[in-house]
mmCIF file of C-alpha atoms and ligand atoms in Angstrom:
data_model
loop_
_atom_site.group_PDB
_atom_site.id
_atom_site.type_symbol
_atom_site.label_atom_id
_atom_site.label_comp_id
_atom_site.label_asym_id
_atom_site.label_seq_id
_atom_site.Cartn_x
_atom_site.Cartn_y
_atom_site.Cartn_z
ATOM 1 C CA UNK A 11 30.077 98.453 -15.019
ATOM 2 C CA UNK A 12 26.663 99.047 -12.990
ATOM 3 C CA UNK A 13 26.141 100.405 -10.106
ATOM 4 C CA UNK A 14 26.534 97.407 -7.800
ATOM 5 C CA UNK A 15 29.893 96.394 -9.484
ATOM 6 C CA UNK A 16 31.098 100.218 -8.925
ATOM 7 C CA UNK A 17 31.324 99.492 -5.572
ATOM 8 C CA UNK A 18 32.513 95.785 -5.648
ATOM 9 C CA UNK A 19 35.372 97.567 -6.907
ATOM 10 C CA UNK A 20 35.241 100.511 -4.641
ATOM 11 C CA UNK A 21 35.629 97.521 -1.787
ATOM 12 C CA UNK A 22 37.844 96.006 -3.648
ATOM 13 C CA UNK A 23 40.442 99.174 -4.451
ATOM 14 C CA UNK A 24 39.878 99.679 -0.328
ATOM 15 C CA UNK A 25 40.426 95.962 0.946
ATOM 16 C CA UNK A 26 41.599 93.721 -1.576
ATOM 17 C CA UNK A 27 39.910 91.138 -3.323
ATOM 18 C CA UNK A 28 37.576 90.024 -1.429
ATOM 19 C CA UNK A 29 36.901 85.581 -1.349
ATOM 20 C CA UNK A 30 33.534 83.997 -3.122
ATOM 21 C CA UNK A 31 32.194 84.411 -0.435
ATOM 22 C CA UNK A 32 30.943 87.447 -0.233
ATOM 23 C CA UNK A 33 31.276 88.397 -3.717
ATOM 24 C CA UNK A 34 28.839 85.921 -4.019
ATOM 25 C CA UNK A 35 26.924 88.015 -0.908
ATOM 26 C CA UNK A 36 27.034 90.893 -2.645
ATOM 27 C CA UNK A 37 25.851 89.372 -5.961
ATOM 28 C CA UNK A 38 22.646 87.681 -4.378
ATOM 29 C CA UNK A 39 22.136 89.981 -0.687
ATOM 30 C CA UNK A 40 22.950 92.826 -1.058
ATOM 31 C CA UNK A 41 20.072 95.574 0.543
ATOM 32 C CA UNK A 42 19.499 97.680 -2.712
ATOM 33 C CA UNK A 43 21.413 96.367 -5.562
ATOM 34 C CA UNK A 44 21.740 92.042 -4.564
ATOM 35 C CA UNK A 45 20.022 89.913 -7.310
ATOM 36 C CA UNK A 46 16.823 89.012 -4.685
ATOM 37 C CA UNK A 47 16.062 91.723 -3.333
ATOM 38 C CA UNK A 48 15.688 94.256 -6.712
ATOM 39 C CA UNK A 49 13.251 90.955 -9.098
ATOM 40 C CA UNK A 50 11.443 87.912 -9.458
ATOM 41 C CA UNK A 51 13.487 85.904 -11.121
ATOM 42 C CA UNK A 52 11.425 82.707 -11.746
ATOM 43 C CA UNK A 53 8.880 81.299 -14.898
ATOM 44 C CA UNK A 54 9.405 81.502 -18.042
ATOM 45 C CA UNK A 55 9.395 85.617 -18.600
ATOM 46 C CA UNK A 56 12.366 85.745 -15.549
ATOM 47 C CA UNK A 57 15.760 83.350 -14.925
ATOM 48 C CA UNK A 58 14.751 80.104 -13.645
ATOM 49 C CA UNK A 59 12.211 77.558 -13.102
ATOM 50 C CA UNK A 60 12.057 76.184 -10.010
ATOM 51 C CA UNK A 61 10.422 72.657 -9.556
ATOM 52 C CA UNK A 62 7.005 74.232 -7.194
ATOM 53 C CA UNK A 63 6.304 76.239 -10.413
ATOM 54 C CA UNK A 64 6.259 73.287 -12.737
ATOM 55 C CA UNK A 65 3.779 71.730 -10.697
ATOM 56 C CA UNK A 66 1.419 71.188 -7.609
ATOM 57 C CA UNK A 67 2.050 67.779 -7.365
ATOM 58 C CA UNK A 68 6.082 68.803 -6.236
ATOM 59 C CA UNK A 69 4.351 71.092 -3.203
ATOM 60 C CA UNK A 70 1.640 68.318 -2.592
ATOM 61 C CA UNK A 71 4.164 65.577 -2.371
ATOM 62 C CA UNK A 72 6.513 67.633 0.203
ATOM 63 C CA UNK A 73 3.977 68.259 1.673
ATOM 64 C CA UNK A 74 2.964 65.247 2.408
ATOM 65 C CA UNK A 75 5.606 64.147 3.591
ATOM 66 C CA UNK A 76 6.197 67.100 6.081
ATOM 67 C CA UNK A 77 2.529 66.389 7.297
ATOM 68 C CA UNK A 78 3.535 62.101 7.802
ATOM 69 C CA UNK A 79 6.508 63.894 9.627
ATOM 70 C CA UNK A 80 4.190 65.651 11.889
ATOM 71 C CA UNK A 81 2.222 63.044 12.538
ATOM 72 C CA UNK A 82 4.458 60.666 13.208
ATOM 73 C CA UNK A 83 7.190 62.454 15.712
ATOM 74 C CA UNK A 84 4.171 62.585 17.956
ATOM 75 C CA UNK A 85 1.651 65.516 16.260
ATOM 76 C CA UNK A 86 3.251 67.513 18.509
ATOM 77 C CA UNK A 87 0.917 71.361 19.404
ATOM 78 C CA UNK A 88 2.817 74.204 18.886
ATOM 79 C CA UNK A 89 4.832 73.302 16.244
ATOM 80 C CA UNK A 90 6.472 76.041 13.374
ATOM 81 C CA UNK A 91 5.668 75.166 9.662
ATOM 82 C CA UNK A 92 9.316 76.771 8.441
ATOM 83 C CA UNK A 93 9.986 77.388 4.819
ATOM 84 C CA UNK A 94 14.137 78.545 3.861
ATOM 85 C CA UNK A 95 13.955 80.540 0.507
ATOM 86 C CA UNK A 96 9.717 80.916 -0.558
ATOM 87 C CA UNK A 97 10.333 82.185 -3.212
ATOM 88 C CA UNK A 98 7.014 82.952 -5.499
ATOM 89 C CA UNK A 99 4.995 80.788 -2.055
ATOM 90 C CA UNK A 100 4.163 77.953 -4.610
ATOM 91 C CA UNK A 101 5.487 75.696 -2.257
ATOM 92 C CA UNK A 102 3.972 76.831 0.676
ATOM 93 C CA UNK A 103 0.161 77.262 -1.176
ATOM 94 C CA UNK A 104 0.493 73.873 -2.006
ATOM 95 C CA UNK A 105 1.440 72.397 1.418
ATOM 96 C CA UNK A 106 -0.905 74.330 3.643
ATOM 97 C CA UNK A 107 -4.190 73.005 0.965
ATOM 98 C CA UNK A 108 -2.692 68.942 1.633
ATOM 99 C CA UNK A 109 -1.735 69.839 4.645
ATOM 100 C CA UNK A 110 -5.040 69.294 5.899
ATOM 101 C CA UNK A 111 -4.264 65.392 5.093
ATOM 102 C CA UNK A 112 -3.345 65.359 8.337
ATOM 103 C CA UNK A 113 -5.419 65.387 11.028
ATOM 104 C CA UNK A 114 -4.875 68.247 13.219
ATOM 105 C CA UNK A 115 -1.582 69.372 11.322
ATOM 106 C CA UNK A 116 -3.286 72.838 10.465
ATOM 107 C CA UNK A 117 -4.302 74.028 13.345
ATOM 108 C CA UNK A 118 -1.174 72.418 15.598
ATOM 109 C CA UNK A 119 0.883 75.002 13.459
ATOM 110 C CA UNK A 120 2.248 78.430 12.270
ATOM 111 C CA UNK A 121 4.107 78.535 10.010
ATOM 112 C CA UNK A 122 7.259 80.652 9.576
ATOM 113 C CA UNK A 123 9.192 82.034 5.387
ATOM 114 C CA UNK A 124 13.085 82.609 6.135
ATOM 115 C CA UNK A 125 12.985 85.396 3.355
ATOM 116 C CA UNK A 126 15.032 87.675 2.651
ATOM 117 C CA UNK A 127 13.592 89.212 -0.684
ATOM 118 C CA UNK A 128 11.542 92.749 0.157
ATOM 119 C CA UNK A 129 9.794 92.107 -3.851
ATOM 120 C CA UNK A 130 9.667 88.455 -2.822
ATOM 121 C CA UNK A 131 7.893 88.703 0.810
ATOM 122 C CA UNK A 132 5.133 90.977 -0.549
ATOM 123 C CA UNK A 133 4.747 87.970 -3.530
ATOM 124 C CA UNK A 134 4.085 84.972 -0.867
ATOM 125 C CA UNK A 135 1.783 87.742 1.274
ATOM 126 C CA UNK A 136 -0.266 86.946 -2.165
ATOM 127 C CA UNK A 137 0.708 83.836 -3.071
ATOM 128 C CA UNK A 138 -0.793 82.397 0.735
ATOM 129 C CA UNK A 139 -3.213 84.972 1.288
ATOM 130 C CA UNK A 140 -6.066 83.679 3.221
ATOM 131 C CA UNK A 141 -3.707 81.804 5.236
ATOM 132 C CA UNK A 142 -5.304 78.281 6.519
ATOM 133 C CA UNK A 143 -2.625 79.024 9.549
ATOM 134 C CA UNK A 144 -0.946 82.818 11.100
ATOM 135 C CA UNK A 145 2.425 83.784 8.314
ATOM 136 C CA UNK A 146 5.198 85.201 10.154
ATOM 137 C CA UNK A 147 8.978 86.242 7.829
ATOM 138 C CA UNK A 148 12.061 85.943 9.253
ATOM 139 C CA UNK A 149 15.772 87.251 8.007
ATOM 140 C CA UNK A 150 17.149 84.346 9.677
ATOM 141 C CA UNK A 151 16.648 80.816 10.662
ATOM 142 C CA UNK A 152 17.927 81.576 14.111
ATOM 143 C CA UNK A 153 15.253 84.038 14.626
ATOM 144 C CA UNK A 154 12.296 81.522 14.664
ATOM 145 C CA UNK A 155 11.518 81.258 18.609
ATOM 146 C CA UNK A 156 12.160 77.787 20.168
ATOM 147 C CA UNK A 157 9.595 75.158 18.698
ATOM 148 C CA UNK A 158 8.828 71.346 17.039
ATOM 149 C CA UNK A 159 10.135 72.502 13.536
ATOM 150 C CA UNK A 160 8.714 71.271 10.339
ATOM 151 C CA UNK A 161 10.778 72.682 8.113
ATOM 152 C CA UNK A 162 10.547 72.499 4.101
ATOM 153 C CA UNK A 163 13.702 73.661 1.854
ATOM 154 C CA UNK A 164 14.066 74.215 -2.173
ATOM 155 C CA UNK A 165 17.089 75.602 -4.296
ATOM 156 C CA UNK A 166 17.969 77.532 -0.875
ATOM 157 C CA UNK A 167 21.253 76.239 0.551
ATOM 158 C CA UNK A 168 22.627 76.299 -3.159
ATOM 159 C CA UNK A 169 21.954 80.332 -2.820
ATOM 160 C CA UNK A 170 24.297 80.475 -0.237
ATOM 161 C CA UNK A 171 27.768 81.469 -0.749
ATOM 162 C CA UNK A 172 30.708 78.694 -1.158
ATOM 163 C CA UNK A 173 34.697 78.989 -1.013
ATOM 164 C CA UNK A 174 37.229 77.848 -3.589
ATOM 165 C CA UNK A 175 40.067 76.726 -2.880
ATOM 166 C CA UNK A 176 42.673 75.846 -5.683
ATOM 167 C CA UNK A 177 45.756 73.552 -5.402
ATOM 168 C CA UNK A 178 49.369 74.560 -6.387
ATOM 169 C CA UNK A 179 52.027 72.512 -6.393
ATOM 170 C CA UNK A 180 55.507 75.995 -5.673
ATOM 171 C CA UNK A 181 56.259 79.169 -6.317
ATOM 172 C CA UNK A 182 53.173 81.682 -7.638
ATOM 173 C CA UNK A 183 51.381 80.098 -9.643
ATOM 174 C CA UNK A 184 48.937 81.075 -11.984
ATOM 175 C CA UNK A 185 48.442 85.318 -11.315
ATOM 176 C CA UNK A 186 47.981 85.231 -7.721
ATOM 177 C CA UNK A 187 46.919 88.872 -5.684
ATOM 178 C CA UNK A 188 50.352 91.085 -4.883
ATOM 179 C CA UNK A 189 50.537 90.325 -1.320
ATOM 180 C CA UNK A 190 49.553 93.149 0.231
ATOM 181 C CA UNK A 191 46.121 93.018 -0.577
ATOM 182 C CA UNK A 192 45.383 89.557 -0.139
ATOM 183 C CA UNK A 193 46.390 89.493 3.406
ATOM 184 C CA UNK A 194 44.325 92.340 3.999
ATOM 185 C CA UNK A 195 41.264 90.820 2.640
ATOM 186 C CA UNK A 196 42.166 87.035 3.991
ATOM 187 C CA UNK A 197 42.744 88.321 8.346
ATOM 188 C CA UNK A 198 43.288 84.807 9.119
ATOM 189 C CA UNK A 199 44.941 83.120 6.324
ATOM 190 C CA UNK A 200 47.276 80.643 8.424
ATOM 191 C CA UNK A 201 50.570 81.807 7.118
ATOM 192 C CA UNK A 202 52.641 82.797 4.350
ATOM 193 C CA UNK A 203 52.631 80.091 1.669
ATOM 194 C CA UNK A 204 56.217 77.974 1.538
ATOM 195 C CA UNK A 205 57.792 79.323 -1.969
ATOM 196 C CA UNK A 206 58.926 75.677 -2.203
ATOM 197 C CA UNK A 207 55.760 73.346 -0.548
ATOM 198 C CA UNK A 208 52.602 72.322 -2.016
ATOM 199 C CA UNK A 209 49.409 73.791 -0.663
ATOM 200 C CA UNK A 210 45.840 75.604 -1.168
ATOM 201 C CA UNK A 211 45.202 79.099 -2.251
ATOM 202 C CA UNK A 212 42.555 81.403 -1.662
ATOM 203 C CA UNK A 213 40.867 82.057 -4.997
ATOM 204 C CA UNK A 214 39.324 85.384 -4.858
ATOM 205 C CA UNK A 215 37.975 87.978 -7.168
ATOM 206 C CA UNK A 216 40.141 90.891 -7.433
ATOM 207 C CA UNK A 217 40.452 93.677 -10.145
ATOM 208 C CA UNK A 218 42.651 93.050 -13.117
ATOM 209 C CA UNK A 219 44.625 95.234 -15.023
ATOM 210 C CA UNK A 220 41.776 96.246 -17.819
ATOM 211 C CA UNK A 221 39.602 97.781 -14.856
ATOM 212 C CA UNK A 222 37.225 94.443 -15.131
ATOM 213 C CA UNK A 223 36.638 91.442 -12.061
ATOM 214 C CA UNK A 224 38.889 88.702 -13.227
ATOM 215 C CA UNK A 225 40.026 85.255 -9.963
ATOM 216 C CA UNK A 226 43.174 84.794 -8.952
ATOM 217 C CA UNK A 227 44.595 83.173 -5.340
ATOM 218 C CA UNK A 228 46.067 84.736 -2.314
ATOM 219 C CA UNK A 229 48.819 85.170 -1.230
ATOM 220 C CA UNK A 230 48.146 83.164 1.806
ATOM 221 C CA UNK A 231 48.538 79.428 1.884
ATOM 222 C CA UNK A 232 45.519 77.730 3.362
ATOM 223 C CA UNK A 233 45.936 74.966 6.268
ATOM 224 C CA UNK A 234 43.192 72.743 7.626
ATOM 225 C CA UNK A 235 42.392 70.976 4.242
ATOM 226 C CA UNK A 236 43.200 67.812 4.655
ATOM 227 C CA UNK A 237 43.625 66.476 1.685
ATOM 228 C CA UNK A 238 45.835 66.534 -1.235
ATOM 229 C CA UNK A 239 44.924 66.365 -4.722
ATOM 230 C CA UNK A 240 46.706 66.762 -8.291
ATOM 231 C CA UNK A 241 47.622 70.822 -9.087
ATOM 232 C CA UNK A 242 45.445 72.535 -9.748
ATOM 233 C CA UNK A 243 42.418 71.140 -8.360
ATOM 234 C CA UNK A 244 39.566 73.230 -7.285
ATOM 235 C CA UNK A 245 37.638 72.349 -4.562
ATOM 236 C CA UNK A 246 34.593 74.223 -3.054
ATOM 237 C CA UNK A 247 33.667 74.576 -0.028
ATOM 238 C CA UNK A 248 29.838 76.213 1.476
ATOM 239 C CA UNK A 249 31.108 76.560 5.711
ATOM 240 C CA UNK A 250 27.676 79.075 5.077
ATOM 241 C CA UNK A 251 26.061 76.222 4.885
ATOM 242 C CA UNK A 252 27.784 74.090 7.171
ATOM 243 C CA UNK A 253 26.853 76.142 9.583
ATOM 244 C CA UNK A 254 23.105 76.924 8.965
ATOM 245 C CA UNK A 255 22.605 73.567 8.502
ATOM 246 C CA UNK A 256 24.808 72.769 12.023
ATOM 247 C CA UNK A 257 22.127 75.062 13.498
ATOM 248 C CA UNK A 258 18.932 73.547 12.107
ATOM 249 C CA UNK A 259 20.069 70.743 13.563
ATOM 250 C CA UNK A 260 20.668 71.610 16.680
ATOM 251 C CA UNK A 261 17.289 72.766 17.483
ATOM 252 C CA UNK A 262 15.837 69.890 15.900
ATOM 253 C CA UNK A 263 16.771 67.550 18.824
ATOM 254 C CA UNK A 264 16.861 69.896 21.367
ATOM 255 C CA UNK A 265 12.698 70.837 19.735
ATOM 256 C CA UNK A 266 11.930 67.915 17.821
ATOM 257 C CA UNK A 267 11.220 68.196 13.965
ATOM 258 C CA UNK A 268 12.396 67.288 10.617
ATOM 259 C CA UNK A 269 13.673 68.739 7.491
ATOM 260 C CA UNK A 270 12.950 68.063 4.126
ATOM 261 C CA UNK A 271 16.099 69.138 1.641
ATOM 262 C CA UNK A 272 15.814 69.102 -2.158
ATOM 263 C CA UNK A 273 17.873 70.991 -4.047
ATOM 264 C CA UNK A 274 20.875 70.053 -7.531
ATOM 265 C CA UNK A 275 23.674 69.010 -5.905
ATOM 266 C CA UNK A 276 26.378 65.914 -5.113
ATOM 267 C CA UNK A 277 26.208 63.146 -3.027
ATOM 268 C CA UNK A 278 29.587 62.742 -2.426
ATOM 269 C CA UNK A 279 32.639 65.562 -1.089
ATOM 270 C CA UNK A 280 34.532 65.478 -4.843
ATOM 271 C CA UNK A 281 36.967 67.915 -6.210
ATOM 272 C CA UNK A 282 36.097 70.314 -8.761
ATOM 273 C CA UNK A 283 33.841 73.416 -8.652
ATOM 274 C CA UNK A 284 30.311 74.712 -9.979
ATOM 275 C CA UNK A 285 29.887 78.086 -9.110
ATOM 276 C CA UNK A 286 26.976 79.259 -11.911
ATOM 277 C CA UNK A 287 25.583 82.388 -13.085
ATOM 278 C CA UNK A 288 22.198 82.295 -14.763
ATOM 279 C CA UNK A 289 20.072 84.974 -16.017
ATOM 280 C CA UNK A 290 17.623 84.585 -18.245
ATOM 281 C CA UNK A 291 17.243 80.470 -18.678
ATOM 282 C CA UNK A 292 21.173 80.439 -20.051
ATOM 283 C CA UNK A 293 24.506 80.456 -17.882
ATOM 284 C CA UNK A 294 26.506 83.224 -17.971
ATOM 285 C CA UNK A 295 29.769 85.500 -16.951
ATOM 286 C CA UNK A 296 29.314 84.849 -12.447
ATOM 287 C CA UNK A 297 31.874 88.375 -13.359
ATOM 288 C CA UNK A 298 29.884 90.239 -15.464
ATOM 289 C CA UNK A 299 26.746 91.343 -14.839
ATOM 290 C CA UNK A 300 27.080 91.726 -10.245
ATOM 291 C CA UNK A 301 23.611 91.570 -8.869
ATOM 292 C CA UNK A 302 21.548 91.025 -12.534
ATOM 293 C CA UNK A 303 22.010 86.593 -12.482
ATOM 294 C CA UNK A 304 21.476 84.097 -10.060
ATOM 295 C CA UNK A 305 24.390 82.888 -8.422
ATOM 296 C CA UNK A 306 25.244 79.855 -6.715
ATOM 297 C CA UNK A 307 26.746 76.827 -6.330
ATOM 298 C CA UNK A 308 25.797 72.520 -6.251
ATOM 299 C CA UNK A 309 25.130 71.190 -3.307
ATOM 300 C CA UNK A 310 27.774 68.996 -1.630
ATOM 301 C CA UNK A 311 24.854 66.987 0.460
ATOM 302 C CA UNK A 312 28.254 64.579 2.092
ATOM 303 C CA UNK A 313 29.198 67.711 3.435
ATOM 304 C CA UNK A 314 25.839 69.213 4.719
ATOM 305 C CA UNK A 315 24.413 65.313 6.329
ATOM 306 C CA UNK A 316 28.874 65.502 8.683
ATOM 307 C CA UNK A 317 27.163 67.988 9.856
ATOM 308 C CA UNK A 318 23.719 66.737 10.871
ATOM 309 C CA UNK A 319 25.569 63.558 12.175
ATOM 310 C CA UNK A 320 27.581 65.712 14.495
ATOM 311 C CA UNK A 321 24.432 67.173 16.411
ATOM 312 C CA UNK A 322 23.340 64.077 16.582
ATOM 313 C CA UNK A 323 20.250 64.619 14.435
ATOM 314 C CA UNK A 324 19.487 61.497 11.906
ATOM 315 C CA UNK A 325 20.129 61.835 8.633
ATOM 316 C CA UNK A 326 18.564 59.521 5.600
ATOM 317 C CA UNK A 327 19.196 59.851 2.254
ATOM 318 C CA UNK A 328 20.155 61.874 0.111
ATOM 319 C CA UNK A 329 18.702 60.039 -2.943
ATOM 320 C CA UNK A 330 17.465 61.457 -5.472
ATOM 321 C CA UNK A 331 14.332 63.576 -6.419
ATOM 322 C CA UNK A 332 12.996 61.647 -9.616
ATOM 323 C CA UNK A 333 13.353 57.917 -6.770
ATOM 324 C CA UNK A 334 12.269 60.238 -4.193
ATOM 325 C CA UNK A 335 8.957 62.066 -5.593
ATOM 326 C CA UNK A 336 8.011 57.902 -6.834
ATOM 327 C CA UNK A 337 8.523 56.565 -3.693
ATOM 328 C CA UNK A 338 6.045 59.100 -2.494
ATOM 329 C CA UNK A 339 2.981 58.425 -4.912
ATOM 330 C CA UNK A 340 3.754 61.573 -7.558
ATOM 331 C CA UNK A 341 1.891 58.918 -11.232
ATOM 332 C CA UNK A 342 -0.978 58.297 -9.003
ATOM 333 C CA UNK A 343 -1.251 61.634 -8.105
ATOM 334 C CA UNK A 344 -0.470 62.432 -11.826
ATOM 335 C CA UNK A 345 -3.399 59.713 -12.863
ATOM 336 C CA UNK A 346 -5.995 61.907 -11.230
ATOM 337 C CA UNK A 347 -5.013 64.942 -11.859
ATOM 338 C CA UNK A 348 -5.322 63.695 -15.641
ATOM 339 C CA UNK A 349 -9.410 62.165 -15.169
ATOM 340 C CA UNK A 350 -10.633 65.825 -14.454
ATOM 341 C CA UNK A 351 -8.264 67.713 -17.346
ATOM 342 C CA UNK A 352 -9.094 68.783 -20.785
ATOM 343 C CA UNK A 353 -6.352 66.633 -23.393
ATOM 344 C CA UNK A 354 -4.367 70.612 -23.233
ATOM 345 C CA UNK A 355 -4.261 69.982 -19.281
ATOM 346 C CA UNK A 356 -3.084 66.481 -19.871
ATOM 347 C CA UNK A 357 -0.338 67.638 -22.296
ATOM 348 C CA UNK A 358 0.993 69.928 -19.069
ATOM 349 C CA UNK A 359 0.338 66.743 -17.182
ATOM 350 C CA UNK A 360 2.707 64.130 -18.355
ATOM 351 C CA UNK A 361 4.997 66.982 -19.486
ATOM 352 C CA UNK A 362 4.839 68.576 -15.689
ATOM 353 C CA UNK A 363 5.829 65.091 -14.328
ATOM 354 C CA UNK A 364 8.933 63.951 -17.149
ATOM 355 C CA UNK A 365 10.260 66.799 -15.900
ATOM 356 C CA UNK A 366 10.719 66.625 -12.440
ATOM 357 C CA UNK A 367 10.894 62.781 -12.066
ATOM 358 C CA UNK A 368 12.653 62.669 -15.415
ATOM 359 C CA UNK A 369 16.168 61.446 -16.752
ATOM 360 C CA UNK A 370 18.046 63.229 -19.053
ATOM 361 C CA UNK A 371 19.936 66.842 -20.056
ATOM 362 C CA UNK A 372 19.568 68.730 -16.989
ATOM 363 C CA UNK A 373 18.543 71.506 -17.897
ATOM 364 C CA UNK A 374 14.580 70.601 -17.935
ATOM 365 C CA UNK A 375 15.056 66.270 -16.669
ATOM 366 C CA UNK A 376 15.249 67.636 -12.312
ATOM 367 C CA UNK A 377 14.998 63.872 -11.996
ATOM 368 C CA UNK A 378 18.453 62.945 -11.071
ATOM 369 C CA UNK A 379 20.800 65.982 -10.727
ATOM 370 C CA UNK A 380 18.021 66.436 -8.224
ATOM 371 C CA UNK A 381 18.649 65.169 -4.943
ATOM 372 C CA UNK A 382 16.842 64.600 -1.669
ATOM 373 C CA UNK A 383 17.629 64.192 1.914
ATOM 374 C CA UNK A 384 16.270 64.557 5.996
ATOM 375 C CA UNK A 385 16.909 65.072 9.212
ATOM 376 C CA UNK A 386 15.253 64.190 11.624
ATOM 377 C CA UNK A 387 15.147 63.856 15.024
ATOM 378 C CA UNK A 388 16.832 60.636 16.660
ATOM 379 C CA UNK A 389 13.847 58.894 18.177
ATOM 380 C CA UNK A 390 11.858 59.245 15.444
ATOM 381 C CA UNK A 391 11.234 56.240 12.492
ATOM 382 C CA UNK A 392 12.106 56.382 9.256
ATOM 383 C CA UNK A 393 10.149 58.347 6.558
ATOM 384 C CA UNK A 394 8.786 56.698 3.411
ATOM 385 C CA UNK A 395 11.047 57.690 0.285
ATOM 386 C CA UNK A 396 14.022 57.083 1.249
ATOM 387 C CA UNK A 397 14.762 52.948 0.139
ATOM 388 C CA UNK A 398 17.447 53.230 -2.832
HETATM 389 N N1 SAH B 12 11.855 77.820 -2.816
HETATM 390 C C1 SAH B 12 11.297 77.999 -4.452
HETATM 391 C C2 SAH B 12 12.603 79.438 -4.421
HETATM 392 C C3 SAH B 12 13.610 79.413 -4.735
HETATM 393 S S1 SAH B 12 15.098 80.924 -4.638
HETATM 394 C C4 SAH B 12 11.372 77.802 -5.514
HETATM 395 O O1 SAH B 12 11.603 76.252 -4.906
HETATM 396 O O2 SAH B 12 10.804 78.118 -6.250
HETATM 397 C C5 SAH B 12 15.479 80.838 -2.775
HETATM 398 C C6 SAH B 12 14.689 81.696 -2.162
HETATM 399 O O3 SAH B 12 15.745 82.164 -1.275
HETATM 400 C C7 SAH B 12 14.451 83.589 -3.035
HETATM 401 O O4 SAH B 12 13.594 82.881 -2.533
HETATM 402 C C8 SAH B 12 15.441 83.622 -1.745
HETATM 403 O O5 SAH B 12 15.461 85.589 -2.284
HETATM 404 C C9 SAH B 12 15.615 83.262 -0.726
HETATM 405 N N2 SAH B 12 16.948 83.052 -0.310
HETATM 406 C C10 SAH B 12 17.974 83.359 -0.654
HETATM 407 N N3 SAH B 12 18.892 83.712 -0.225
HETATM 408 C C11 SAH B 12 18.950 83.938 1.127
HETATM 409 C C12 SAH B 12 18.997 84.050 2.250
HETATM 410 N N4 SAH B 12 20.507 83.730 3.113
HETATM 411 N N5 SAH B 12 18.813 84.373 3.671
HETATM 412 C C13 SAH B 12 17.292 83.700 3.082
HETATM 413 N N6 SAH B 12 16.739 83.789 2.208
HETATM 414 C C14 SAH B 12 17.508 83.711 1.151
#
């Protein structure tokens, strides 16, 4: 077991099994051993590759969109261009380059990068040097001062920690954890599991007899989940993502602005779970080596849209990434780039375009699994990209 694994095992031994939310948080964000804290995970030599790393065309399309959103909002001075989880800074670099297209945009903004990883902050600073606008780094969205906010988030919400709940028929199902353990792990539970009735139990990470991590179920029954699917069904709830989205919508309604969110996920809230661990471009066991693989879940766009509407902000989409980029004119952009390119560069442009908008095996076609969704101040007009 690695150092983070020993630390998590000690927490479980002391407090009892932990929620998936806590496990994911520790794996990704532990200050010393967390996945994002210890490495640059991107690129062919890393663990995964993201759209802005595939081609500059992706960031250019998002940059044109956010510049137009700022113009449509009345070109406010003192606006802030925000990116959540900027990775190596490739997306922001492309956005700032095409930011010139919206007259006055670059003079009106300062940049806020929400990033917890010191390694990635350093890489972002290198990529964005020299920057046409001042840059501030923030550990949390809540640190950004009040102003009209123009926010980009690509593959950020999938990295926020989720919770799982399993529908059980009756009796202690599967391999429940010892009740005294689980009650400590879950202090605000809603009462003990009534033996004869069905209900939801949270899926927890505990220690199996051999000392390795294993999933099990809390001995508490969870109330307040209105669905009643067949026993054995599992649901995924990302309360952290919903709270953040709610806070973003509140700020946009109060001070103006827009958010453009791109991520892999599903349009309707459904039964099922999507936890995945990826290391060196392959799927691995999420419990095997904590902190050494990227842990994510798919984004529940419907749940995020509900959080936005509850705050009075406007939602457009989600539409597929392929449709969004096509409507913004990525094919024309590829054609322009092709004109001044060598034969080899032309092949690279074509294969990048196919990866970004194409439909097929989701591992090298992002066009359909990835979705785009916008959040806007209610007075803003409809923005391009979201016709279905
Ligand atoms: N948007 C980039 C990187 C996506 S990876 C791209 O498309 O290439 C996720 C990014 O979010 C990383 O930069 C990671 O360090 C950051 N991150 C993950 N969880 C975070 C959190 N809770 N708070 C702030 N940043 C976070």
